[in-house]
Coordinates of C-alpha atoms in Angstrom, one line a residue:
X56 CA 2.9 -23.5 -3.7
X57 CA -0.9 -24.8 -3.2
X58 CA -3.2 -24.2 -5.9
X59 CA -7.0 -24.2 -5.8
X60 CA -8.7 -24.1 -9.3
X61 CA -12.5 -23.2 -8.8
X62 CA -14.2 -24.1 -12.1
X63 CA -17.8 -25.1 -12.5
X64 CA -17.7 -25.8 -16.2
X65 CA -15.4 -29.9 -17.0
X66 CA -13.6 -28.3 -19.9
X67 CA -12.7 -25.3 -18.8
X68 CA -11.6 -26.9 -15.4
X69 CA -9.5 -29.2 -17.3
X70 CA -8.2 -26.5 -19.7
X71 CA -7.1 -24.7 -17.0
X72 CA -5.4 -27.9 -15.0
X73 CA -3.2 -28.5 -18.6
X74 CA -1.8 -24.9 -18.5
X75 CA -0.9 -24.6 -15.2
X76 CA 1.1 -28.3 -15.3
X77 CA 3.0 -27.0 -18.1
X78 CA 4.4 -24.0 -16.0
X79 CA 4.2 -25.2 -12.5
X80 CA 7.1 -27.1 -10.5
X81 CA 5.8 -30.3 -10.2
X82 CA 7.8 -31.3 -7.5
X83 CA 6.8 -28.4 -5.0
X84 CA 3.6 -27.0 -6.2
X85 CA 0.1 -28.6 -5.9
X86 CA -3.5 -28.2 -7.7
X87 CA -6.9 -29.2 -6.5
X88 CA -9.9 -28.3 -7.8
X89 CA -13.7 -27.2 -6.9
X90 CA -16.6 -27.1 -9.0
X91 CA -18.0 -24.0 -7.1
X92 CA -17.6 -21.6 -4.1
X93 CA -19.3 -24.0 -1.5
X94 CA -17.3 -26.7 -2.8
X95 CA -14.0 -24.2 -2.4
X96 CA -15.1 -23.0 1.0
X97 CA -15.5 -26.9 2.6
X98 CA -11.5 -27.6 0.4
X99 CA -10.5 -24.7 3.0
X100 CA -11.1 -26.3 5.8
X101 CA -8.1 -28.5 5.3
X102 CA -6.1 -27.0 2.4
X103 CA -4.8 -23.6 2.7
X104 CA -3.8 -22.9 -0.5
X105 CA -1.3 -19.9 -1.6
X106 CA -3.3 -18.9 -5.1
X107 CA -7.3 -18.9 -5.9
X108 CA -8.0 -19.2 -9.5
X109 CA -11.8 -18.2 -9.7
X110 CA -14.1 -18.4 -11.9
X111 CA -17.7 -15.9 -11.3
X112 CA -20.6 -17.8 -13.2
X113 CA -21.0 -20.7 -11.2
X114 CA -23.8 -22.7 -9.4
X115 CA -24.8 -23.1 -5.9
X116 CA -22.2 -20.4 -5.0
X117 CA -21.2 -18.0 -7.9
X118 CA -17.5 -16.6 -7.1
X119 CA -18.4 -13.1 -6.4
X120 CA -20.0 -15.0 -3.1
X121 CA -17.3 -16.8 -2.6
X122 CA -14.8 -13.8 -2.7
X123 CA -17.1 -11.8 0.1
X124 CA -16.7 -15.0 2.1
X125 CA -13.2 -15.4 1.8
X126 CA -12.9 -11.5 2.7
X127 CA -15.0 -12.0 6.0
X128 CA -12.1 -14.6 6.9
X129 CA -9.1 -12.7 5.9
X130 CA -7.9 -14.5 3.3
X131 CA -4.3 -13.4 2.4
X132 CA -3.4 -15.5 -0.4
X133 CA -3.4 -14.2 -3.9
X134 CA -6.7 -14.1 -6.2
X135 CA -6.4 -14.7 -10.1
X136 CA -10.2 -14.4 -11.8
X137 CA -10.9 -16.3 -14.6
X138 CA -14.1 -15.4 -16.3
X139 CA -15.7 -14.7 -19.7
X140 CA -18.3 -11.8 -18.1
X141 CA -18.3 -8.6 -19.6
X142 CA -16.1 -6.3 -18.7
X143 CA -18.1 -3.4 -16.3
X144 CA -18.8 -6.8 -14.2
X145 CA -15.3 -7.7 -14.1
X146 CA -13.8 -4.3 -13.2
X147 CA -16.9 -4.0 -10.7
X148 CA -15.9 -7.4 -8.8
X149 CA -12.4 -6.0 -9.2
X150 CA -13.3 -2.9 -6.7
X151 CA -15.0 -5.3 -4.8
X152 CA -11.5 -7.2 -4.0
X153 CA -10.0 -3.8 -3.6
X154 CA -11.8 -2.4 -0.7
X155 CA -12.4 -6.2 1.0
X156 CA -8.4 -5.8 1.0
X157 CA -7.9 -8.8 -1.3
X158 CA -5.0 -9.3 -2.9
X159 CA -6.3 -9.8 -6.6
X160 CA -3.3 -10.1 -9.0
X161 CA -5.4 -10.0 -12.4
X162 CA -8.2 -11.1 -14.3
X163 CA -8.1 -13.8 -17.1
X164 CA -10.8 -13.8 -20.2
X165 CA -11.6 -17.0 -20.8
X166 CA -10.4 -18.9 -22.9
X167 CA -7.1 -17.8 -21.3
X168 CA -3.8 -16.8 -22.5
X169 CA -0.9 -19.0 -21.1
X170 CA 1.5 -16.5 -21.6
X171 CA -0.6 -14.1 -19.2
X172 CA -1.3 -16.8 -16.6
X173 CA 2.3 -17.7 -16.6
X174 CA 3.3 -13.9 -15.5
X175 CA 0.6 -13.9 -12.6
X176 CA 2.0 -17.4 -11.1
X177 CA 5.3 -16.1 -11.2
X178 CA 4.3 -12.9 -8.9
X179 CA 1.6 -15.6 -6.7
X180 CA 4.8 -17.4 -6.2
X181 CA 7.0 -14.4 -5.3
X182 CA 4.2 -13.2 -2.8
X183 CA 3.7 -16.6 -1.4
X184 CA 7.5 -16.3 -0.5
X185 CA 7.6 -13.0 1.1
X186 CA 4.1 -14.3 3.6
X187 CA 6.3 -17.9 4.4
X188 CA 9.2 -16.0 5.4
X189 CA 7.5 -13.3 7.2
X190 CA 4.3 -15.3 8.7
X191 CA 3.0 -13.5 11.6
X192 CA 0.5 -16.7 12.3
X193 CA 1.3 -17.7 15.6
X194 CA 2.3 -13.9 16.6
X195 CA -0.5 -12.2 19.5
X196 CA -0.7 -8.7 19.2
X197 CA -1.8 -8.1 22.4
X198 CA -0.7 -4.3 23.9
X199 CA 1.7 -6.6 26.2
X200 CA 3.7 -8.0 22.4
X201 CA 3.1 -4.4 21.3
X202 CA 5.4 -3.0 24.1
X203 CA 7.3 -5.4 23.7
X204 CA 8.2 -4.5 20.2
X205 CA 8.6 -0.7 21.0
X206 CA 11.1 -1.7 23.6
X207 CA 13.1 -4.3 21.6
X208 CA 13.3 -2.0 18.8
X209 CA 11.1 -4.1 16.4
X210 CA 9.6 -1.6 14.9
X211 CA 11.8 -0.3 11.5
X212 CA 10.9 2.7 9.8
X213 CA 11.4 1.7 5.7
X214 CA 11.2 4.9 3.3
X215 CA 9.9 4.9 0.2
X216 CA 11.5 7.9 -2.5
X217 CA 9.1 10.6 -3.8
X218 CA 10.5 11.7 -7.6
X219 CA 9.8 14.2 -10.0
X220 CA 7.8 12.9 -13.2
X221 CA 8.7 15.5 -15.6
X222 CA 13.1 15.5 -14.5
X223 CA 13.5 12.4 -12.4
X224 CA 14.7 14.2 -9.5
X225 CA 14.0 12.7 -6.3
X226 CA 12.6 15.0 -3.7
X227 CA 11.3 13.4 -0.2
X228 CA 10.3 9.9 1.2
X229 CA 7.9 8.5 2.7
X230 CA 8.3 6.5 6.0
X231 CA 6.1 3.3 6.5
X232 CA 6.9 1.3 9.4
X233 CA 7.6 -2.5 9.2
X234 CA 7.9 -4.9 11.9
X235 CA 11.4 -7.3 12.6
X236 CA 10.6 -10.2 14.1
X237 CA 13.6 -12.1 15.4
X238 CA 11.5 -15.1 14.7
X239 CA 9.0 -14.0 12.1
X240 CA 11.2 -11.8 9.9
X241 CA 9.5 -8.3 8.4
X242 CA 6.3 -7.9 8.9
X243 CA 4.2 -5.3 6.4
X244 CA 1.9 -2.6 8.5
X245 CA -1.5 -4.0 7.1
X246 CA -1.2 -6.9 9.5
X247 CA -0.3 -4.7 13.1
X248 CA -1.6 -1.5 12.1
X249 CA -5.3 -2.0 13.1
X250 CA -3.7 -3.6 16.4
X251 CA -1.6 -0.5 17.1
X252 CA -4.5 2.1 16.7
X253 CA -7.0 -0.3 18.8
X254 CA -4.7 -0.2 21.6
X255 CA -4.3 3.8 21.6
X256 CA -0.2 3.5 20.1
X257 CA -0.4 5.6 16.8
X258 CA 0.8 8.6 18.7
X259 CA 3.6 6.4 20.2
X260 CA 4.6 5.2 16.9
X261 CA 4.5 8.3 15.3
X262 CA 7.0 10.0 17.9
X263 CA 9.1 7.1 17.7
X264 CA 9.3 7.7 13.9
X265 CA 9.8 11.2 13.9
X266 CA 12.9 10.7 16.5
X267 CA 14.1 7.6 14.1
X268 CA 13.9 9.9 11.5
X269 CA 16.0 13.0 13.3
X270 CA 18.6 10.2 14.0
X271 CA 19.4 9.3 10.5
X272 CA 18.2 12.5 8.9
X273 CA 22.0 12.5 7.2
X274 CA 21.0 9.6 4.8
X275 CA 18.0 11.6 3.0
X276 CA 20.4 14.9 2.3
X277 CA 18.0 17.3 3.1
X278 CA 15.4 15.6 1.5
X279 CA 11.7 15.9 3.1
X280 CA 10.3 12.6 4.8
X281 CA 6.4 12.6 5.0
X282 CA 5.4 11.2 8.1
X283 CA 1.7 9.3 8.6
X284 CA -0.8 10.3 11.3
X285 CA -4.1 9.6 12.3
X286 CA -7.1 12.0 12.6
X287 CA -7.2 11.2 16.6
X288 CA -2.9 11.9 16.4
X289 CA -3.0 14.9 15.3
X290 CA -6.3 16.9 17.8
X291 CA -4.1 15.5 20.7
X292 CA -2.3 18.3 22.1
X293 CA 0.6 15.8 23.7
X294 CA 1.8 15.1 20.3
X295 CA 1.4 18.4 19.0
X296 CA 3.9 19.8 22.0
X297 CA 6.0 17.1 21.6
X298 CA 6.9 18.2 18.1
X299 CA 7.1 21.6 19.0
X300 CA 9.4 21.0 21.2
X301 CA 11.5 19.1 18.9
X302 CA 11.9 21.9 16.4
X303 CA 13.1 23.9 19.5
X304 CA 15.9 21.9 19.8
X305 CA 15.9 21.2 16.1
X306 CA 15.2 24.7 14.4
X307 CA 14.9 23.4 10.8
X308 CA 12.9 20.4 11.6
X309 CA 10.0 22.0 9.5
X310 CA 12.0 21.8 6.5
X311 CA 12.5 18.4 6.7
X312 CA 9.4 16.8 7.9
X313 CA 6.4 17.1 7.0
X314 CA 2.7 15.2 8.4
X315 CA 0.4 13.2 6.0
X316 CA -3.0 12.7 7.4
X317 CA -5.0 9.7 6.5
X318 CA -8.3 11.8 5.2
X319 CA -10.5 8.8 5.0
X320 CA -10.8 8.9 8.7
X321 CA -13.5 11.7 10.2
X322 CA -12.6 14.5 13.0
X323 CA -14.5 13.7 16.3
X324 CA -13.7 17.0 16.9
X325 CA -13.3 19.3 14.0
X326 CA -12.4 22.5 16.2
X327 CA -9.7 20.6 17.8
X328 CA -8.0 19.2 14.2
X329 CA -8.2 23.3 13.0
X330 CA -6.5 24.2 16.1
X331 CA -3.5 21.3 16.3
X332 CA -3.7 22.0 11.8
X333 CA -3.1 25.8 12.9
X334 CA -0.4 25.1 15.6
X335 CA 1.7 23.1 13.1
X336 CA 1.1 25.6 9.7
X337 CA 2.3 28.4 12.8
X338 CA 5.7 26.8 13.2
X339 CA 5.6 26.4 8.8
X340 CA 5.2 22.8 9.4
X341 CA 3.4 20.9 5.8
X342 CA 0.7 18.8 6.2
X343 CA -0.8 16.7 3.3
X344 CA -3.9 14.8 3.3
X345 CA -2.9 10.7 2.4
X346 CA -4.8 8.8 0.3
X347 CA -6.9 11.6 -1.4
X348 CA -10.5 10.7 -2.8
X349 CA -11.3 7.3 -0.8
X350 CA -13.3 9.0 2.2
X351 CA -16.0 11.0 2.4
X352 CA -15.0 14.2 3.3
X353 CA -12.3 15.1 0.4
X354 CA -13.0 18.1 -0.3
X355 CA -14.5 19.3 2.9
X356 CA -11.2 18.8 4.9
X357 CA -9.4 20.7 2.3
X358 CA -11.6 23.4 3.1
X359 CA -11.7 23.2 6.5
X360 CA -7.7 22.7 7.3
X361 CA -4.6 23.8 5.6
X362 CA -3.0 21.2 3.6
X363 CA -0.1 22.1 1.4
X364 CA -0.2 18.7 -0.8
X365 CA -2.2 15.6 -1.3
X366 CA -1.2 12.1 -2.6
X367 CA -3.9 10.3 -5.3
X368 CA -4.9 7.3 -3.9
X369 CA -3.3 4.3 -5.8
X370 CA -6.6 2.4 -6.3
X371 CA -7.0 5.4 -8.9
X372 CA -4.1 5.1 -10.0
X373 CA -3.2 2.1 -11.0
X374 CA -6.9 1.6 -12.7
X375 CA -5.7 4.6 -15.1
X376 CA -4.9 2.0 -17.7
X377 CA -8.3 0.1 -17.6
X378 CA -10.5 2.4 -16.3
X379 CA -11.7 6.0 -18.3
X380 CA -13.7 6.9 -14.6
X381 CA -10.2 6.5 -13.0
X382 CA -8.3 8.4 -15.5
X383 CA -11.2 11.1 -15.5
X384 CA -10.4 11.1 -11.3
X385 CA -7.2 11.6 -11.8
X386 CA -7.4 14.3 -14.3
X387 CA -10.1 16.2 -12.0
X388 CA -7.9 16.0 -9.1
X389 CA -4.6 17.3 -10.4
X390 CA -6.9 20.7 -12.0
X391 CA -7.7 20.8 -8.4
X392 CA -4.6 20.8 -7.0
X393 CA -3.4 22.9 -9.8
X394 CA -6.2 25.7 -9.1
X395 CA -5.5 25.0 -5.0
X396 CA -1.8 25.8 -5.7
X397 CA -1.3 21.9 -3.9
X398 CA 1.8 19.9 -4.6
X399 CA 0.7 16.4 -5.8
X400 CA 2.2 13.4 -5.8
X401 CA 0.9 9.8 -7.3
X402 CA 1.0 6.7 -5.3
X403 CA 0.9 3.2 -6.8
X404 CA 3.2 3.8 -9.9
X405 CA 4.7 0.4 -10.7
X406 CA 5.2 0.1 -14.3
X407 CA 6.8 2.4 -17.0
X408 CA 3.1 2.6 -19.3
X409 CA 1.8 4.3 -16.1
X410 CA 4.8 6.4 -15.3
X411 CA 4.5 7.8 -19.4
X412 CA 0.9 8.3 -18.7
X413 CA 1.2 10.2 -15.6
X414 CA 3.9 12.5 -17.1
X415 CA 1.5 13.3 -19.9
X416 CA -1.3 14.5 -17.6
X417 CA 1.4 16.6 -15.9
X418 CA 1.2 15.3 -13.0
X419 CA 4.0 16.6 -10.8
X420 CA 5.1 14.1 -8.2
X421 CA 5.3 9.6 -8.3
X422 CA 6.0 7.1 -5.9
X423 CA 5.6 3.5 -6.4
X424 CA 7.4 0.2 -7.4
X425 CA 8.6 1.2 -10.6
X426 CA 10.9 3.9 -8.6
X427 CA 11.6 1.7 -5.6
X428 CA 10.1 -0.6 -2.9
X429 CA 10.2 1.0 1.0
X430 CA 13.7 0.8 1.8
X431 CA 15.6 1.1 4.9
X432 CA 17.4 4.1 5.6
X433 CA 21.7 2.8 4.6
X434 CA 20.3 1.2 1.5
X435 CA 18.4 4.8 0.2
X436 CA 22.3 5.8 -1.1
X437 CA 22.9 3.2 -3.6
X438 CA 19.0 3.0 -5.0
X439 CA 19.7 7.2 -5.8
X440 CA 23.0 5.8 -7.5
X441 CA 21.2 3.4 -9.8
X442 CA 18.1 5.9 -9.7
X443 CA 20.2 8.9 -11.5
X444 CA 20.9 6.2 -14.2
X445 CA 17.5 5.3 -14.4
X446 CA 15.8 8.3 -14.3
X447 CA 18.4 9.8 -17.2
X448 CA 17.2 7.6 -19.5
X449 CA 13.2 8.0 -18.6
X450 CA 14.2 12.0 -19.3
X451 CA 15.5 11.5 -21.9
X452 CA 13.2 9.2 -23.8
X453 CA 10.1 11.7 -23.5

């Protein structure tokens, strides 16, 4: 793994340069180091390195610059901060990395704790794995590859369980669609989902789940599956029909499939989203609103179409530890769902402290890490086996 240490201050730098020999592999990992962002930005031009420790306080270019930079050129490698600022600076630059889609794996108080560092190499490392084995570098995701991929069956719908917090029972999945490459391996959506709306395929994709998901429907014993669509999938009629049609020739498909919308994205027409929103809640189909809280029209669309659930967006989520506005969020939203009569679930939940949490602010529904990583649909049978296990013991400890 390639290491860049960005460190204004000679101690600190070589502070930081001593721990990370002591826990590195010497033989197949690497360290250089810069003095600021500049100096990081010109190293970049010929070394691509797998992990960014930065620090914020620095001359010429202070790291926050740096980190806007790196955003503008799609940097995927992981981000560890190092820094002695106070803490509503820290969490600030931490939403900063959040929205520019940066994949920040912590933030180290100076002077740092090896113990701590040693836990965000290890999971650098394991990230820095899964992009070698799945690089998409070389890929071109033209509309002509994008074809391509819908007619060599390269696109895999994974599903991802949906459990009770307060009995451990697991209720519905989510499908989210991955990419297998017979060169490249499995591809995550974030790097062909942008591609697939700009060349008009969302609807395409979202058909060719909801057939996948009729196909193997046995796996997920009557569980629901949540579907994603976009704002523009859902006001055209074509997709609308074609689902209609679907439950004619599969009369319970409404209790089995349900439509999350991605609310962050505004109607063009809002008549048109009430009307396709109405078709579907005609035919009793559930439609939820994804990724509640990060756009700007919340609580406007849940006036204006019927939702039956939502899902808490997991930047709120997982700040509930760290951050009282987040856990404040949080606690607002589920009164509202809870006055709204919405079902709610919690996306994001990767660790037991923020499982415990969410069960004591009764929040209803979790999915996340912690319960299980998107799986494909034959493997969904033995995570509910070690699940049950799992779960029995979270009951029962609370």
């Amino acid at each position: 793994m390639r290491i860049l240490l960005i460190e204004d201050h000679d101690f600190q730098r070589q502070v930081l340069t001593t721990q990370l020999a002591r826990i590195i592999d010497s033989e197949n990992d690497e360290i250089q180091c810069a003095i600021n962002g500049a100096d990081a930005l010109k190293i970049m031009q010929q070394y691509q390195p797998h992990l960014l420790l930065c620090d914020l306080n620095m001359p010429e270019m202070d790291g926050i610059s740096f980190l806007g930079h790196i955003a503008k050129q799609h940097y995927k490698g992981s981000i560890i901060i190092t820094s002695a600022l106070k803490q509503d600076i820290l969490m600030s630059v931490e939403k900063m990395c959040l929205n520019y889609d940066l994949n920040l794996l912590g933030t180290l108080s100076k002077p740092t704790c090896l113990k701590q560092l040693s836990v965000l190499l290890k999971q650098a490392k394991e990230r820095s794995t899964l992009t070698n084995q799945g690089s998409t570098s070389e890929i071109i995701l033209d509309d002509a590859f994008i074809d391509n991929a819908f007619e060599q069956g390269w696109f895999v719908p994974y599903f991802q369980p949906i459990v009770s917090l307060s009995t451990g029972e697991w209720v519905a999945c989510e499908a989210l669609i991955r990419l297998v490459h017979p060169e490249y391996g499995t591809v995550p959506a974030y790097q062909f989902i942008d591609q697939i709306m700009q060349h008009n395929k969302e609807k395409k994709l979202a058909l060719f789940i909801l057939n996948y998901v009729i196909c193997y429907r046995s796996y997920f014993h009557n569980r629901k599956i949540a579907i994603n669509i976009s704002s523009k999938t859902l006001v055209d009629p074509h997709f609308i029909n074609c689902v209609l049609q679907l439950k004619e020739q599969y009369q319970d498909l409404n209790q089995w499939v349900y439509f999350e919308l991605t609310e962050s994205e505004i109607f063009e027409s809002v008549g048109q989203a009430i009307e396709s929103a109405s078709r579907l809640s005609m035919h009793d189909f559930v439609l939820s609103i994804d990724d509640f809280g990060t756009g700007y029209s919340s609580l406007k669309q849940l006036e204006t179409l019927t939702f039956n659930s939502l899902k808490l967006d997991l930047s709120f989520i997982q700040a509930i530890p760290t951050s009282i506005t987040a856990a404040a969020i949080v606690e607002s939203c589920l009164l509202l769902t809870k006055r709204l009569n919405l079902e709610t679930v919690a996306e994001g939940v990767e660790s037991l402290s923020l499982w415990q949490q969410l069960q004591e602010m009764n929040c209803p529904l979790a999915q996340g890490y912690f319960i299980s990583p998107p799986l494909p649909y034959n493997s969904i049978d033995a995570w509910y086996q070690q699940w049950q296990q799992k779960s029995g013991n979270l009951t029962l400890s609370t």
